[in-house]
XYZ file of C-alpha atoms in Angstrom:
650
model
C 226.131 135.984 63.219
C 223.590 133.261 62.243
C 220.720 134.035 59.835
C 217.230 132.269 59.996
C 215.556 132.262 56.940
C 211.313 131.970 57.592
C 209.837 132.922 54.226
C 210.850 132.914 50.549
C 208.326 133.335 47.891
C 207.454 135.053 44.751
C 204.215 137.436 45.379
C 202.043 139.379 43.034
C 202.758 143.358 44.149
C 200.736 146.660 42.779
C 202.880 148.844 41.785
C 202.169 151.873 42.289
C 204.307 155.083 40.733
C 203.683 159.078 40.573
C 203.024 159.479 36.820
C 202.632 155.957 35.483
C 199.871 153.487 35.372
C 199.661 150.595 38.130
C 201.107 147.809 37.332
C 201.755 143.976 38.578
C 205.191 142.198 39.206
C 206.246 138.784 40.911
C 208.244 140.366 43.738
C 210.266 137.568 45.795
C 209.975 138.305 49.623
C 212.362 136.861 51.566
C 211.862 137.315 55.271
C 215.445 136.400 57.949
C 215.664 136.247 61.303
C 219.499 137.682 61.817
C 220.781 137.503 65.746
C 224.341 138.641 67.062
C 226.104 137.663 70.102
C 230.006 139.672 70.036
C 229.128 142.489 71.447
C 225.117 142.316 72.630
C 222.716 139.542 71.920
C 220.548 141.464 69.826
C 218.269 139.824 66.677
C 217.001 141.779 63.740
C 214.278 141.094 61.152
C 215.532 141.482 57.726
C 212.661 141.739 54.956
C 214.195 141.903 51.153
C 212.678 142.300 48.025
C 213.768 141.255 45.440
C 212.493 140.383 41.144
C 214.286 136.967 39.549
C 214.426 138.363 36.071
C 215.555 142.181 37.088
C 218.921 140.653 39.227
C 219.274 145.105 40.186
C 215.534 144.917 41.352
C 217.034 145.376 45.312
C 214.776 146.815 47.902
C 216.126 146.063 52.150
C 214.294 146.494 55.472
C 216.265 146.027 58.885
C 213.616 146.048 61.299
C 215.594 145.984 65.005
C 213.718 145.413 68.410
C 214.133 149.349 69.183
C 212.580 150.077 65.361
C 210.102 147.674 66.127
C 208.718 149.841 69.396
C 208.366 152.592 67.523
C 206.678 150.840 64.442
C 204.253 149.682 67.112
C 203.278 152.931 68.348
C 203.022 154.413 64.731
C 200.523 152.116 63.378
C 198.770 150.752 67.005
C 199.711 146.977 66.299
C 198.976 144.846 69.250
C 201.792 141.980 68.524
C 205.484 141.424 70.352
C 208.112 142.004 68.342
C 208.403 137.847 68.591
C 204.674 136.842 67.296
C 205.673 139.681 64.437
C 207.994 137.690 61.779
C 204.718 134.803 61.931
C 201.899 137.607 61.731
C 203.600 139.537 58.607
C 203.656 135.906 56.990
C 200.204 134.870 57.674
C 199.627 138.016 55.899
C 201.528 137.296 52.979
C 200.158 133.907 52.976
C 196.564 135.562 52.611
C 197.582 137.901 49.632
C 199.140 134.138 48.059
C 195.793 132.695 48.185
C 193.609 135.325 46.804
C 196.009 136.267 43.759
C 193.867 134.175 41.619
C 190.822 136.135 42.129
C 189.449 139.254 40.019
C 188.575 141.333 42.934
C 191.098 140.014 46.104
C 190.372 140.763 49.340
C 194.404 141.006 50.523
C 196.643 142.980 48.147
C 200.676 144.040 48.864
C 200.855 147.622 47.429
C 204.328 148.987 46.454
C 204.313 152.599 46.618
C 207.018 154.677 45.570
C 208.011 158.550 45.230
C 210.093 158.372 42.196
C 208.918 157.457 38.996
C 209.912 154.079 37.285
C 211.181 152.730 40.520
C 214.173 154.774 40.118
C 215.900 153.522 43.116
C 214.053 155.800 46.054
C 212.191 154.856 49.203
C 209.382 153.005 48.637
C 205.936 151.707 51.014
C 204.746 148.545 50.953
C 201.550 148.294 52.591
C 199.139 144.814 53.481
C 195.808 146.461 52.355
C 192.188 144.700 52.928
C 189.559 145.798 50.833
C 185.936 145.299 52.345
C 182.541 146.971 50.786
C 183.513 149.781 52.726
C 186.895 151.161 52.071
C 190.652 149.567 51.773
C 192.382 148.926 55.280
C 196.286 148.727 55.528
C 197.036 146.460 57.850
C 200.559 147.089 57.639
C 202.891 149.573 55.990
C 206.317 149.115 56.012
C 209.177 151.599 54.621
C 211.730 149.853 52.399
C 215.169 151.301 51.162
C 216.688 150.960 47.818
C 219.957 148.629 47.927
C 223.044 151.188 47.499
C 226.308 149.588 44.927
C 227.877 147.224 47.976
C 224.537 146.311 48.995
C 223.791 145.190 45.210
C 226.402 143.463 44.610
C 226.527 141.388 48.127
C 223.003 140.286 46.769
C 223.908 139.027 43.294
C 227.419 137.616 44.837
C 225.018 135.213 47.267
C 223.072 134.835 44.185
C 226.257 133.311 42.254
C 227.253 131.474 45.081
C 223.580 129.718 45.246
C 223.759 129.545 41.202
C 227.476 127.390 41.602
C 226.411 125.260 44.504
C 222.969 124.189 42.799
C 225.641 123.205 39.721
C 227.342 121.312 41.625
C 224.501 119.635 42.883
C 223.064 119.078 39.378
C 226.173 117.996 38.473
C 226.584 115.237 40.513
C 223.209 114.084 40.190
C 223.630 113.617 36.391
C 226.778 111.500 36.787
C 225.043 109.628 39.204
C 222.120 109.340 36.633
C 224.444 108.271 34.124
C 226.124 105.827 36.310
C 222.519 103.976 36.823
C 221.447 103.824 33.234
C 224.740 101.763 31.938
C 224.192 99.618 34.451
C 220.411 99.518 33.655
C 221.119 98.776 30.096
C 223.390 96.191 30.930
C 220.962 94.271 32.604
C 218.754 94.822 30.183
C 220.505 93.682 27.520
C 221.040 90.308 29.401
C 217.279 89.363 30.130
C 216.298 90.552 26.263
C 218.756 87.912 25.208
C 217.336 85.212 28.397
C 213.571 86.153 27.154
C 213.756 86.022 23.154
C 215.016 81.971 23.845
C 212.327 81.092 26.113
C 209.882 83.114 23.275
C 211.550 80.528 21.152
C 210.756 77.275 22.964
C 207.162 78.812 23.814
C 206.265 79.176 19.947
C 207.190 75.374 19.380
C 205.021 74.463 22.150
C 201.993 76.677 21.066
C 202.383 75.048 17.708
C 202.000 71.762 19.088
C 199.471 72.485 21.738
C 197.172 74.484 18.924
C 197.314 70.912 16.990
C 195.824 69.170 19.454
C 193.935 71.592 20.489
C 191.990 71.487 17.165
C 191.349 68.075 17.084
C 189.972 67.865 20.566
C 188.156 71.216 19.862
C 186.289 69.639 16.542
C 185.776 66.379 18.575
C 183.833 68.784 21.107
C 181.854 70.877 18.628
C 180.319 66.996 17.249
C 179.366 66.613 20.596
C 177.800 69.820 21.474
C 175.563 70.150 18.429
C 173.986 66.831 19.010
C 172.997 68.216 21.999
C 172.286 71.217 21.203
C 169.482 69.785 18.809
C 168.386 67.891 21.286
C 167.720 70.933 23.688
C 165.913 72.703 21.137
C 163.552 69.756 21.011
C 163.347 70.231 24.581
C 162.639 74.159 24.361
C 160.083 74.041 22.185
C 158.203 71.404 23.586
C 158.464 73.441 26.805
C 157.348 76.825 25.499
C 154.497 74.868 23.568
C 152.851 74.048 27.191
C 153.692 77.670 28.901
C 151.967 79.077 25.853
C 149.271 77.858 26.674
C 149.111 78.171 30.811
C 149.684 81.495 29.859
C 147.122 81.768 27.744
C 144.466 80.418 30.077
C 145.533 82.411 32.993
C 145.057 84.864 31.229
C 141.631 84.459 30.333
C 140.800 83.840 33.869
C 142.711 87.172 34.854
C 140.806 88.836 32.328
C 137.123 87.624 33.348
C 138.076 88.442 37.103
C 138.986 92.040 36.445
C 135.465 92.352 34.369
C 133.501 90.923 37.464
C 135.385 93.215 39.745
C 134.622 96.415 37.674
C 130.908 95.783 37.370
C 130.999 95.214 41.276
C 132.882 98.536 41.181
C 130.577 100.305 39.190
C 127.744 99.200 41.093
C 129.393 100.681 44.662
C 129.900 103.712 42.750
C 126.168 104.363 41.845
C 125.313 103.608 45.308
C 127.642 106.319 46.748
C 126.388 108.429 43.909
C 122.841 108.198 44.876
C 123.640 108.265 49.260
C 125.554 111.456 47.985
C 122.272 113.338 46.847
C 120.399 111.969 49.723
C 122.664 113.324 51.846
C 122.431 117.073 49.655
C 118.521 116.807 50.019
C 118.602 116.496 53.837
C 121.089 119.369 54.130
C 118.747 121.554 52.017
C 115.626 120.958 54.304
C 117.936 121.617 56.780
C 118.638 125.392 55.183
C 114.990 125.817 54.391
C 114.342 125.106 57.982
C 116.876 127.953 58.951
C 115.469 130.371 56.631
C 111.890 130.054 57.859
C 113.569 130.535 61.518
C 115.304 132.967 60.624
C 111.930 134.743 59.088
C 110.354 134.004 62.332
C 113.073 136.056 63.981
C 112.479 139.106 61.483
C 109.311 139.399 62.456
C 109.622 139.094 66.184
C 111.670 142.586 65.755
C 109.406 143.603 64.045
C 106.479 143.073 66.155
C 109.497 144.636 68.413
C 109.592 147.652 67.063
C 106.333 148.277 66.310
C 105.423 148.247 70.168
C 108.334 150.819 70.892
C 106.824 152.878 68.132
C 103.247 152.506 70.182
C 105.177 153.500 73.355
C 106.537 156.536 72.107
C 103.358 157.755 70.385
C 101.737 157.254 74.100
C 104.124 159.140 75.521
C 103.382 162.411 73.754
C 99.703 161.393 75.345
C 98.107 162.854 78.274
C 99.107 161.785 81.482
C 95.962 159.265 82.082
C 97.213 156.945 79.546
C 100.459 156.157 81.587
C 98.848 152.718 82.727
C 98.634 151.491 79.519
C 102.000 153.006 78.432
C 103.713 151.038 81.560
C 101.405 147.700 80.179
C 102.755 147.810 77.000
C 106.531 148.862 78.296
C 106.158 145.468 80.082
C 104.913 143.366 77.633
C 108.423 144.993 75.687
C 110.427 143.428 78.343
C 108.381 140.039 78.175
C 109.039 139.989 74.470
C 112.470 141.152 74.424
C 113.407 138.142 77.238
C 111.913 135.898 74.506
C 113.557 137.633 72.076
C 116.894 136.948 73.599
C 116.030 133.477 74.399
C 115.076 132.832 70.630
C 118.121 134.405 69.510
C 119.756 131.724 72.051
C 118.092 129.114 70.550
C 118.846 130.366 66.766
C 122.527 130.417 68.032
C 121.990 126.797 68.793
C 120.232 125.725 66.080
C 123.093 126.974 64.239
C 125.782 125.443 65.399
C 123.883 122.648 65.336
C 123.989 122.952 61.285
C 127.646 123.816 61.336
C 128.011 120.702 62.714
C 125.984 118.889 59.928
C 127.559 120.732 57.354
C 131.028 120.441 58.672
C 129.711 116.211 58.410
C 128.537 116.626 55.051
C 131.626 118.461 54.032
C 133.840 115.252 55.731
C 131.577 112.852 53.570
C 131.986 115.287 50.300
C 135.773 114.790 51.096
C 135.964 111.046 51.441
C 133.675 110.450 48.567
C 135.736 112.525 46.075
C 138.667 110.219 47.558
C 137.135 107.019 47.416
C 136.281 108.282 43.772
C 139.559 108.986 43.372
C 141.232 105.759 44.335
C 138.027 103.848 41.984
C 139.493 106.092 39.251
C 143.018 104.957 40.281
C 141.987 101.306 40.075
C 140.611 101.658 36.356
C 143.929 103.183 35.628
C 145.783 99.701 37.128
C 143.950 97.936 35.655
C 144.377 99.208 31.805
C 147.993 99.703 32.751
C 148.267 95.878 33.627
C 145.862 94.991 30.508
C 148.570 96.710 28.477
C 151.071 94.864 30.102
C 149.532 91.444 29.417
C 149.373 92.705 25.867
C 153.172 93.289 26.089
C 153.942 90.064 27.552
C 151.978 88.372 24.925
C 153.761 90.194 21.881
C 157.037 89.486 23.944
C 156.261 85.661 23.638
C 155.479 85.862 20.295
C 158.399 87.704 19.675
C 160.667 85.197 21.625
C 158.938 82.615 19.387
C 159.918 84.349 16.408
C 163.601 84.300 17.711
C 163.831 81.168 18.345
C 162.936 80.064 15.093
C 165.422 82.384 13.997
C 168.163 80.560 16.109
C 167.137 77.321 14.786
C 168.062 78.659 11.901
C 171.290 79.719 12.720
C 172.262 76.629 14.547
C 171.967 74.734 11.519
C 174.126 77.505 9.775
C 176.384 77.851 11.679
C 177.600 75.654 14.477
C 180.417 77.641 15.541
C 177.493 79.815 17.310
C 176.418 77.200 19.568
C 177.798 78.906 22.958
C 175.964 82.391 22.360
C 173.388 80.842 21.532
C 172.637 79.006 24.808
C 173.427 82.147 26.609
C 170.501 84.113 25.002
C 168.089 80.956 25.622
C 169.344 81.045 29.254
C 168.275 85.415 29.207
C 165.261 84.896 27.701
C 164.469 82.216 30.037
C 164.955 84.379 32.575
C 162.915 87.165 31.378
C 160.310 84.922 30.736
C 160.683 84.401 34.936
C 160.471 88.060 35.526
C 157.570 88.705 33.613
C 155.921 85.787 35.498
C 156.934 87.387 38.614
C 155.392 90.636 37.485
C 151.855 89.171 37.110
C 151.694 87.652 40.294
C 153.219 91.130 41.660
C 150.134 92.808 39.349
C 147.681 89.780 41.453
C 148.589 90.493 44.337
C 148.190 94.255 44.041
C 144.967 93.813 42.513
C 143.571 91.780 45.290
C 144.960 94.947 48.069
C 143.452 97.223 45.836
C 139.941 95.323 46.389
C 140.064 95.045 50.120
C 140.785 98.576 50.525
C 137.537 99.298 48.196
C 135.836 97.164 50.720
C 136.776 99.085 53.221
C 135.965 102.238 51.956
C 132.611 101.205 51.291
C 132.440 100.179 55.619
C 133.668 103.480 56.075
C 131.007 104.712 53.901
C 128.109 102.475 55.486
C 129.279 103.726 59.458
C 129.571 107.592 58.173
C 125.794 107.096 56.518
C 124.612 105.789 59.931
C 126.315 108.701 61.976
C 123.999 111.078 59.836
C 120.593 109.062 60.586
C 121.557 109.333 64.450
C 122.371 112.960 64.187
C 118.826 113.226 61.995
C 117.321 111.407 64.707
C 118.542 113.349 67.482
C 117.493 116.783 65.778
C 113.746 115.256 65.312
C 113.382 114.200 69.410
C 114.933 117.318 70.228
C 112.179 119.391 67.901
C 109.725 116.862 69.590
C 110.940 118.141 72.918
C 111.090 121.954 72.531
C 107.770 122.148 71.124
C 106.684 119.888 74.376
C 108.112 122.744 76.565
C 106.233 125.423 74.581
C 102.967 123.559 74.993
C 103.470 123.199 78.649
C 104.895 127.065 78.493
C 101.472 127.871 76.891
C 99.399 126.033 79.025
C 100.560 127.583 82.078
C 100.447 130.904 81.609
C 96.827 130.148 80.169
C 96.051 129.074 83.962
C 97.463 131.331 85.665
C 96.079 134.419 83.673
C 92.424 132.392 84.725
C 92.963 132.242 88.222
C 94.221 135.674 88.512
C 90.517 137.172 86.865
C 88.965 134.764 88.684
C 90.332 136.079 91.975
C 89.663 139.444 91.340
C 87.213 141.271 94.303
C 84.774 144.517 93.939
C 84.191 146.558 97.416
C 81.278 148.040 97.899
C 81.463 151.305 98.687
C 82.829 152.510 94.909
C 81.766 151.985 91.552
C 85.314 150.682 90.458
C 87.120 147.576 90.622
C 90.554 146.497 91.159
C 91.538 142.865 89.144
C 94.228 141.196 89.913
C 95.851 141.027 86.051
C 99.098 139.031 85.475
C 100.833 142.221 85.559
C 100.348 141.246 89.503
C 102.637 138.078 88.596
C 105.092 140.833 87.025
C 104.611 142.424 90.465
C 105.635 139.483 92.227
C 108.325 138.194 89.870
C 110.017 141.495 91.307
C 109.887 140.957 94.719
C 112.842 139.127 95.261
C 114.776 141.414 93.363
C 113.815 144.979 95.605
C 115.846 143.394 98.175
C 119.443 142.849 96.120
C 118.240 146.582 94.426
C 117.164 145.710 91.341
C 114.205 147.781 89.878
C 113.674 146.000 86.539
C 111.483 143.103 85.541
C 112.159 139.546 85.904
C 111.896 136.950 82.675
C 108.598 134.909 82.829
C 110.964 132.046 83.040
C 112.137 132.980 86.440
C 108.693 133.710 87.437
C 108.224 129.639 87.565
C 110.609 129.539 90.011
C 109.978 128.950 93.727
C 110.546 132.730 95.311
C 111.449 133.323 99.104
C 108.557 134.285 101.776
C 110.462 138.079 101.826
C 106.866 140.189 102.883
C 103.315 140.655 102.564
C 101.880 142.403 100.038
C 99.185 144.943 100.585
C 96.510 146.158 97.877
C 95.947 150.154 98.178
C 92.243 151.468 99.095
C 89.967 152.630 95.914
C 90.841 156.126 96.694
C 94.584 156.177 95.104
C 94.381 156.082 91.618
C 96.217 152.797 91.132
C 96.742 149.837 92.671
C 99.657 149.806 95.410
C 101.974 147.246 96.618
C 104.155 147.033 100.066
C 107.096 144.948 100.587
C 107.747 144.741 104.502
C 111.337 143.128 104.459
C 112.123 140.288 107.513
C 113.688 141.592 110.777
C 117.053 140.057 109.667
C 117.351 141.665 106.592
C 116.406 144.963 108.089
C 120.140 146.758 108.182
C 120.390 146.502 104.235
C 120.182 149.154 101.838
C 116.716 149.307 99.914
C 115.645 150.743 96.828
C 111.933 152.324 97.007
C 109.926 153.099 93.875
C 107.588 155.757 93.351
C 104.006 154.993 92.835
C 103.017 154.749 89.131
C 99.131 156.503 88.310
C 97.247 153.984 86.980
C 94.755 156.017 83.745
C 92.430 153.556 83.430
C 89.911 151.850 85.883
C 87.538 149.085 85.404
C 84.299 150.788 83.470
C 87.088 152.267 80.963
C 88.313 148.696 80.854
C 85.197 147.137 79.960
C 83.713 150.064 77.695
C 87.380 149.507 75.443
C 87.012 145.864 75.704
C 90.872 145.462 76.779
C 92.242 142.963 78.178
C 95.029 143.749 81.182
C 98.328 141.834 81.095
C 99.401 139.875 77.472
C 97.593 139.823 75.038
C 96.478 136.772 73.584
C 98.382 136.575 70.230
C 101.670 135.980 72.297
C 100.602 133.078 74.465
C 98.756 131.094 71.284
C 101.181 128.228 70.219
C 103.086 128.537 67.243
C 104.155 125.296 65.150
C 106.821 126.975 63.415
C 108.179 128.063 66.692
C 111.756 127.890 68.058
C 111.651 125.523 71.244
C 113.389 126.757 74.372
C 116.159 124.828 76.286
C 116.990 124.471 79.412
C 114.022 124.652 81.535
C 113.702 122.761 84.755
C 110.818 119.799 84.740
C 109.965 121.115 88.384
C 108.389 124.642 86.334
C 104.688 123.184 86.970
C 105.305 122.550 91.064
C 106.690 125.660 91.478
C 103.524 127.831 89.827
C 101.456 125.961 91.949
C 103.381 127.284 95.155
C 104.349 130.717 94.017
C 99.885 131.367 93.386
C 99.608 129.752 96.609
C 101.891 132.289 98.231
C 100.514 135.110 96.585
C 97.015 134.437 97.704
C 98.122 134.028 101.151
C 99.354 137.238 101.540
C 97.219 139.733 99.359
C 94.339 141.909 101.446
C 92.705 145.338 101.015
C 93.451 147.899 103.611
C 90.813 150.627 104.590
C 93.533 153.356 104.509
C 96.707 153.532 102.314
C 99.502 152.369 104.625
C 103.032 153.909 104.808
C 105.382 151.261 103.310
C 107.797 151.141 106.165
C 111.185 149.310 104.141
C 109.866 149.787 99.935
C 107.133 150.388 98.342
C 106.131 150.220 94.471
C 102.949 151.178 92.300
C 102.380 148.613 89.653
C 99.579 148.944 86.830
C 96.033 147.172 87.479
C-alpha cells in the first residue's frame, strides 16, 4: 500500500454550527493519493482534516473510484475521477489567496449537525460568492475520526515529531562541530592581524612625518600661486565687466528700435482693420436696401392679386383686363424669382466676404497675440540681464570675500579654487543664455515679418474680391439696360404694326401680350398651357405653325396653331377662347395702355442685375419679330383650328 501525499496546508474554514455563532479556524487539509495492489489495483483519495493546536480535532474522507461515480452524478461535476485530486486543489488554492480579503470571493464552509463540533458528520462545501447569490462548487461529507482512528493520527504525528528530532538533532551537533572549528581559525588570524596592525602603526608614524614636511613644503608653494591667480582673476573679470557692460547697451538700444518698429506695424494693422469693418458695412447697407427692394416687389405683388380678385367679382366684360393683369402677375413673379436668385447670390457672395473678414479678424488677434508675446520676451530677458548683472556684482563681492579668506587662512586654498572654477562656469552659462535670448529674439523678428507679408497678400485678396463685385455690378446693370431697351422696341414695333379693316368701327392692335402669345407656342406642342418667362421669349423659337388673327366679329382676338405633318400623331392640348371686354374706342376713351405698363420696364439704379443671360438675346428678337410678321394675316371668316387653338387678350 503506497500513499501519495498532493496537498498539505493550513486553510481558513467557516465554521458553521446549529446554535452558535460562525466562527474561523486554521484547518490543515491534507489531501493522499492511497493505491493497493494484493488483492485489486484499486486507488482511493483520502482528504483529512485536521487543527495543529486541537491534536483530537480529526475529521476523514475516503473517496473510492465507485464513491466518486456517484459523487459525480449527485452534484453534475464534469471531471474524471483522475483530473479530481488537481481540481479540488486549485480550489483550495483559490480560497488561500483570497483569505486576506474582507469580502472573498472563495470560502471553505464547515457545516455541522451537532453543536460545538461534537464529533458528528460534518459538510464542507467550496462556495463562490458573486453579486448574485453564493455557489458551492463542491460539497463534500466528512466523518468524525472514531478512538483507533484518533490515535493512528496522533501516533504518525509522534512518529513525525521524533524523526524531525532527530533531524534537529543532528543538525545542531553538526552546527556545533563548525563553530569550534570556526573559532579556532579565528583565533589564529586575530593573533596574525593584531602584529601586522603593529608594524603598520610604526610605518604610519613615520610616513605622517614626512608627510608633513612635504605637505607644508607644498602649501608655500601653492599660496604663491594662488596670489598670483587672483591677480590673474581680477584682471580678467575687470575686462568681461566691461564687454558685458557694452553689449549690453547695444542689446538694450536694439530691442528699443525693434519695439518702435513693432508698434508702428501694429497701428498699421490697427487702422487696415477698420478699413476692412467700413467696407463690410457698405457691404450690409447694400443688402438691406436689396433686401427693401425685394419687400416691395411683393408688395407691388400682392397688390395686383388683390386687383385680380376685386375684378373677378366684376362683370364678365372686364375678363380682358383681368387676364392682362393675371399676365403681367406671371411676368412679375418670373422676375420675382429671378431677383430672389440673384439675392441668393448676392448673398453668398457676402458670406464669402464675411467668412474673409472673419479669417483676417482671426489672424490679426493672433499676430496681436504673438506682438503681445514678444513684449513679454522681451521684459522677461530685460529682467534677466538685470539678474546677470546683480549676479556679477555679487560674484565680485565674493571674491573679495575669498581674498580675504586666502590671506586668513591658507589651509582653504583647494576649495577655494573649486568655487572660482563654478563660478567660472556659471559665468559661461549665463553667456550662453544671452546668445540663446539673441538668437530667439532675432526668430521672433522674422516671424513678425512674416506676419506682416501675410497681412499685405490677405489685404490684396480683399481689393480683388472688391474689384470683382464692382465689374460684376457694372455688368448686371449693363444687362438690365439692354433688358430695358429691348422690350422698349419691341412694344414700338408691335403698335406700330397694328392694322384697322374697314368694314367696322373697331380695331385689333397687336399689344405685346401677342409676344406672350407667341412665347407660348412652342410650349402647346409638349402640353404646357402656362406662360413662358420674358427671358425665354429672346430665344430663337421653332417654325411650329402659322398664326391666324380672328375676323372683327368674335369678340377677341384669336390665334391658330396648325402643328407640322410630322408632329401630327402627338397628343395636343387645345384652349378655349378667352372674351376679350374691351375693344379699341374703350381703349382710347380709358387712355390704357395694352401689355406692361410702363413703370416695370423704366430702369432702376438700385436694381438687382440678372445673371446668366446669353449675349446672342439681341439676334434672336430680331428673328423671333421677323417670324411673327411672316406669318400673321386676317381671315374673312373665323377658321376651325384643325390641331389647337387659343384666345389671347388684344
Amino acid at each position: 500500500m503506497a500513499a501519495e501525499s498532493l496537498f498539505s496546508r493550513p486553510i481558513p474554514v467557516q465554521v458553521k454550527c446549529p446554535g452558535c455563532e460562525d466562527r474561523r479556524i486554521n484547518v490543515r487539509v491534507s489531501i493522499e493519493l492511497q493505491s493497493t495492489t494484493n488483492p485489486i489495483h484499486r486507488k482511493d483519495l483520502v482528504v483529512r482534516l485536521t487543527e495543529d493546536t486541537d491534536p483530537f480535532f480529526l475529521y476523514n474522507l475516503v473517496i473510492s473510484e465507485e464513491d466518486f461515480q456517484s459523487l459525480k452524478l449527485q452534484q453534475s461535476l464534469l471531471v474524471d475521477f483522475s483530473a479530481f485530486p488537481q481540481r479540488f486543489i486549485d480550489l483550495l488554492q483559490h480560497c488561500i489567496q483570497e483569505q486576506n480579503n474582507d469580502i472573498p470571493r472563495f470560502l471553505l464552509q464547515l457545516i455541522s449537525s451537532g453543536p460545538n463540533l461534537d464529533h458528528t458528520p460534518s459538510l464542507l462545501n467550496v462556495v463562490e460568492t458573486n453579486p448574485f447569490k453564493h455557489l458551492t462548487h463542491l460539497s463534500l461529507k466528512f466523518l468524525p475520526g472514531n478512538d483507533v482512528e484518533v490515535k493512528k493520527f496522533l501516533a504518525t504525528c509522534l512518529k513525525c515529531v521524533k524523526e524531525e528530532k532527530l533531524l534537529l538533532e543532528q543538525k545542531l551537533r553538526k552546527t556545533e562541530e563548525d563553530l569550534t572549528i570556526q573559532l579556532s581559525y579565528t583565533q589564529q588570524s586575530l593573533s596574525e592581524k593584531s602584529r601586522e596592525l603593529d608594524k603598520l602603526r610604526n610605518e604610519w608614524a613615520s610616513n605622517t612625518a614626512s608627510l608633513n614636511n612635504k605637505h607644508t613644503q607644498e602649501l608655500t608653494n601653492e599660496r604663491e600661486k594662488a596670489l598670483k591667480a587672483q591677480a590673474q582673476y581680477q584682471q580678467q573679470n575687470e575686462q568681461q565687466k566691461k564687454d558685458l557692460e557694452s553689449l549690453h547697451q547695444k542689446t538694450v538700444q536694439q530691442l528699443q528700435n525693434r519695439l518702435k518698429e513693432l508698434e508702428t506695424a501694429n497701428k498699421e494693422l490697427t487702422e487696415r482693420r477698420y478699413k476692412g469693418e467700413s467696407t463690410v458695412r457698405e457691404l450690409k447697407a447694400k443688402l438691406s436696401g436689396i433686401e427693401d427692394e425685394c419687400q416691395r416687389a411683393k408688395q407691388e405683388v400682392l397688390s395686383l392679386r388683390r386687383e385680380n380678385a376685386t375684378l373677378d367679382a366684376e362683370c364678365h366684360e372686364k375678363e380682358k383686363q383681368v387676364n392682362q393683369l393675371q399676365t403681367r402677375v406671371a411676368v412679375m413673379e418670373q422676375e420675382i424669382k429671378d431677383k430672389d436668385q440673384l439675392v441668393i447670390r448676392t448673398k453668398e457672395v457676402l458670406d464669402a466676404t464675411q467668412e474673409q473678414k472673419a479669417n483676417l479678424e482671426e489672424n490679426t488677434e493672433k499676430k496681436q497675440i504673438q506682438i503681445g508675446k514678444l513684449e513679454t520676451t522681451l521684459k522677461s530677458l530685460s529682467a534677466e540681464l538685470l539678474k546677470a548683472n546683480e549676479i556679477i556684482q555679487k560674484l565680485q563681492g565674493d571674491v573679495k570675500t575669498l581674498m580675504n579668506k586666502l590671506k586668513l587662512k591658507n589651509t582653504v586654498t583647494i576649495q577655494q579654487e573649486k568655487l572660482l572654477a563654478e563660478k567660472e562656469e556659471k559665468l559661461q552659462k549665463e553667456q550662453k543664455e544671452l546668445q540663446e535670448a539673441e538668437s530667439s529674439l532675432r526668430e521672433r523678428a522674422q516671424e513678425v515679418c512674416r506676419l506682416k507679408e501675410q497681412l499685405e497678400t490677405t489685404v490684396q485678396k480683399l481689393e480683388e474680391s472688391k474689384h470683382l463685385l464692382k465689374t460684376n455690378e457694372n455688368v448686371i446693370t449693363w444687362l438690365n439696360k439692354q433688358l430695358n431697351e429691348i422690350q422698349m422696341t419691341r412694344k414700338q414695333e408691335a403698335l406700330g404694326t397694328s392694322s384697322t379693316p374697314s368694314n367696322t368701327a373697331t380695331r385689333t392692335a397687336i399689344s405685346p401680350h401677342s409676344m406672350q402669345a407667341d412665347s407660348r407656342i412652342p410650349f402647346l406642342s409638349s402640353r404646357l398651357g402656362y406662360p413662358i418667362s420674358p427671358l425665354l421669349a429672346f430665344q430663337s423659337l421653332p417654325d411650329t405653325g402659322t398664326v391666324k388673327i380672328a375676323s372683327p366679329q368674335v369678340s377677341g382676338v384669336k390665334v391658330q396653331f396648325n402643328m407640322q405633318a410630322q408632329e401630327a400623331n402627338r397628343c395636343t392640348d387645345t384652349q378655349p377662347g378667352i372674351p376679350s371686354g374691351m375693344n379699341h374706342s374703350a381703349n382710347k376713351e380709358n387712355g390704357e395702355n395694352l401689355g406692361l405698363e410702363a413703370k416695370y420696364l423704366k430702369k432702376r439704379e438700385d436694381s438687382i442685375p440678372l445673371r446668366g443671360l446669353s449675349q446672342n438675346t439681341s439676334h434672336n428678337t430680331g428673328l423671333l419679330k421677323s417670324s411673327v410678321l411672316n406669318k400673321t394675316h386676317i381671315p374673312s371668316k373665323p377658321a376651325v383650328p384643325s390641331t389647337a387653338s387659343a384666345y389671347f387678350p388684344g
